[in-house]
Coordinates of C-alpha atoms in Angstrom, one line a residue:
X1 CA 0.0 0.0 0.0
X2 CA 1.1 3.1 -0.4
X3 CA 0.2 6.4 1.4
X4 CA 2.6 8.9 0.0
X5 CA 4.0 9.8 -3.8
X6 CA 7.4 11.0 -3.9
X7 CA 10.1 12.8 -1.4
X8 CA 10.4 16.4 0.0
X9 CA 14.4 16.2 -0.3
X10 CA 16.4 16.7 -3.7
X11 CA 19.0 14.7 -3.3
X12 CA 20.9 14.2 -6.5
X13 CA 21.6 11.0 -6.7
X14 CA 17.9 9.5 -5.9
X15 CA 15.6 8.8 -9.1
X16 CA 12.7 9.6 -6.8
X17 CA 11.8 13.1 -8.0
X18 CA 13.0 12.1 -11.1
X19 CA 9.9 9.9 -11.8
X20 CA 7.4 11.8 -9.4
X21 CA 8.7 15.6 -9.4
X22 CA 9.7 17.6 -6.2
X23 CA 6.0 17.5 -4.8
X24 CA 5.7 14.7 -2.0
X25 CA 1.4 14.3 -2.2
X26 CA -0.6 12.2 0.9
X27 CA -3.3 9.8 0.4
X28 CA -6.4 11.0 2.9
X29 CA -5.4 9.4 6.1
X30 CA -8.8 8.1 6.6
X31 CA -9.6 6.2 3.3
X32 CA -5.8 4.4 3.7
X33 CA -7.4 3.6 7.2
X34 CA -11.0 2.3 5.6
X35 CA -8.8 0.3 2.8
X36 CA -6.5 -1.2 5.7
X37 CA -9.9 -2.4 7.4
X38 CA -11.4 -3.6 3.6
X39 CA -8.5 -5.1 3.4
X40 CA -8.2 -7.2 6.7
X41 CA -4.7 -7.8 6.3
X42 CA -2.5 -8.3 9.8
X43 CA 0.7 -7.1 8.1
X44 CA 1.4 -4.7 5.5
X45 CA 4.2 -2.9 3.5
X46 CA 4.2 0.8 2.7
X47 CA 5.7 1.3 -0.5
X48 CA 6.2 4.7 0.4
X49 CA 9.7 5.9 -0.6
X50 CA 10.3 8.3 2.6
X51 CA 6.8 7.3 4.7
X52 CA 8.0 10.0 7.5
X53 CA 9.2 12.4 4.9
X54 CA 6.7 14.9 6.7
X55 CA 6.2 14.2 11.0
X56 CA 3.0 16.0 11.4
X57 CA 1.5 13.9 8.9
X58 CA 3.4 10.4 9.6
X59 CA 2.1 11.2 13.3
X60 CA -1.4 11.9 12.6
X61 CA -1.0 8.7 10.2
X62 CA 0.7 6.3 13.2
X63 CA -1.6 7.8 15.4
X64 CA -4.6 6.3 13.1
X65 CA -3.1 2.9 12.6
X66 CA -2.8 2.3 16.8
X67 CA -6.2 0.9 16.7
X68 CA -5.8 -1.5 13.9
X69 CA -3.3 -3.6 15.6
X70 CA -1.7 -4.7 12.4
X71 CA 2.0 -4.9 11.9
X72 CA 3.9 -2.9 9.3
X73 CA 7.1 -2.0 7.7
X74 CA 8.4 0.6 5.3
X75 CA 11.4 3.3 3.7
X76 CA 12.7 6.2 5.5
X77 CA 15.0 9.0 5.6
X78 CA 18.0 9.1 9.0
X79 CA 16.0 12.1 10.0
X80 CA 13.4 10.0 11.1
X81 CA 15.8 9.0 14.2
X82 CA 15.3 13.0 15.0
X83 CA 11.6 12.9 16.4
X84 CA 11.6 10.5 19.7
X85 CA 7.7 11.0 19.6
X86 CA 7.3 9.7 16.0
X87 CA 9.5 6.8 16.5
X88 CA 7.4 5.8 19.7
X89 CA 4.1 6.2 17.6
X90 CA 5.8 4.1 14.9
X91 CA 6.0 1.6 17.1
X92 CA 2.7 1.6 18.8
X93 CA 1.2 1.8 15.9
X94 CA 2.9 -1.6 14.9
X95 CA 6.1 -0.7 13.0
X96 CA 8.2 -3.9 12.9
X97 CA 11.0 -2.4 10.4
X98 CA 12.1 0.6 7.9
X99 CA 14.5 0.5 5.6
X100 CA 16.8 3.6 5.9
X101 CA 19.5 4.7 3.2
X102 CA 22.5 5.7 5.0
X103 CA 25.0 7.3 1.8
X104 CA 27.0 8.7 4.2
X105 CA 28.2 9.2 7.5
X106 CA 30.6 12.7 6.7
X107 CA 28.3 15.8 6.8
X108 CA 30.4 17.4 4.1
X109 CA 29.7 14.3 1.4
X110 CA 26.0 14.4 2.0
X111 CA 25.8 18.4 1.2
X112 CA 27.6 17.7 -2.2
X113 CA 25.1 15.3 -3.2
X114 CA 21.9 17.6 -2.2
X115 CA 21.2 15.9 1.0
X116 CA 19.6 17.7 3.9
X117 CA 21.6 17.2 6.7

């Protein structure tokens, strides 16, 4: 499933905004929720390429999948690791994994290639 279209970073190695622009769109929180419950399923991958891209919305998503009690998994940018309180509602909500590209640990390579740092 997936619940958000591109990235909001320009990184210029990534083929992301390449295929889907430099606008990261949302699916309506509550008709991913609705499909989730159609859907019946007990564990599910996000497709999304940076599901936490934006916290205020990846919170108010987490926040909504709590009561399904399904477990999940997906792709997301290091800065997730910045917000303590959407890593806890990641797990609540039933986060079992994300995948996170690490390119770089040196501040100074990461800037040359466009990544927010």
């Amino acid at each position: 499933m997936q619940t958000t279209r591109g990235c909001p970073f320009a990184c210029d190695f990534c083929s992301v905004t390449t295929f889907f622009g430099r606008t990261y769109r949302f699916c309506p929180i509550p008709g991913i929720i609705s499909e989730l419950r159609d859907l019946k399923a007990k564990l599910v991958a996000f497709v999304d390429d940076n599901i936490g891209g934006n916290f205020k919305r990846a919170k108010e998503l987490f926040s909504e999948l709590i009561p399904l009690k399904l477990k999940w998994y997906s792709q997301a940018s290091i800065n997730i690791s910045q917000d303590d309180e959407l890593l806890e509602l990641a797990r609540k909500s039933g986060c079992i994994g994300l995948f996170i590209g690490l390119e770089s640990l040196s501040t100074q390579n990461l800037e040359a290639v466009g990544k927010k740092v």
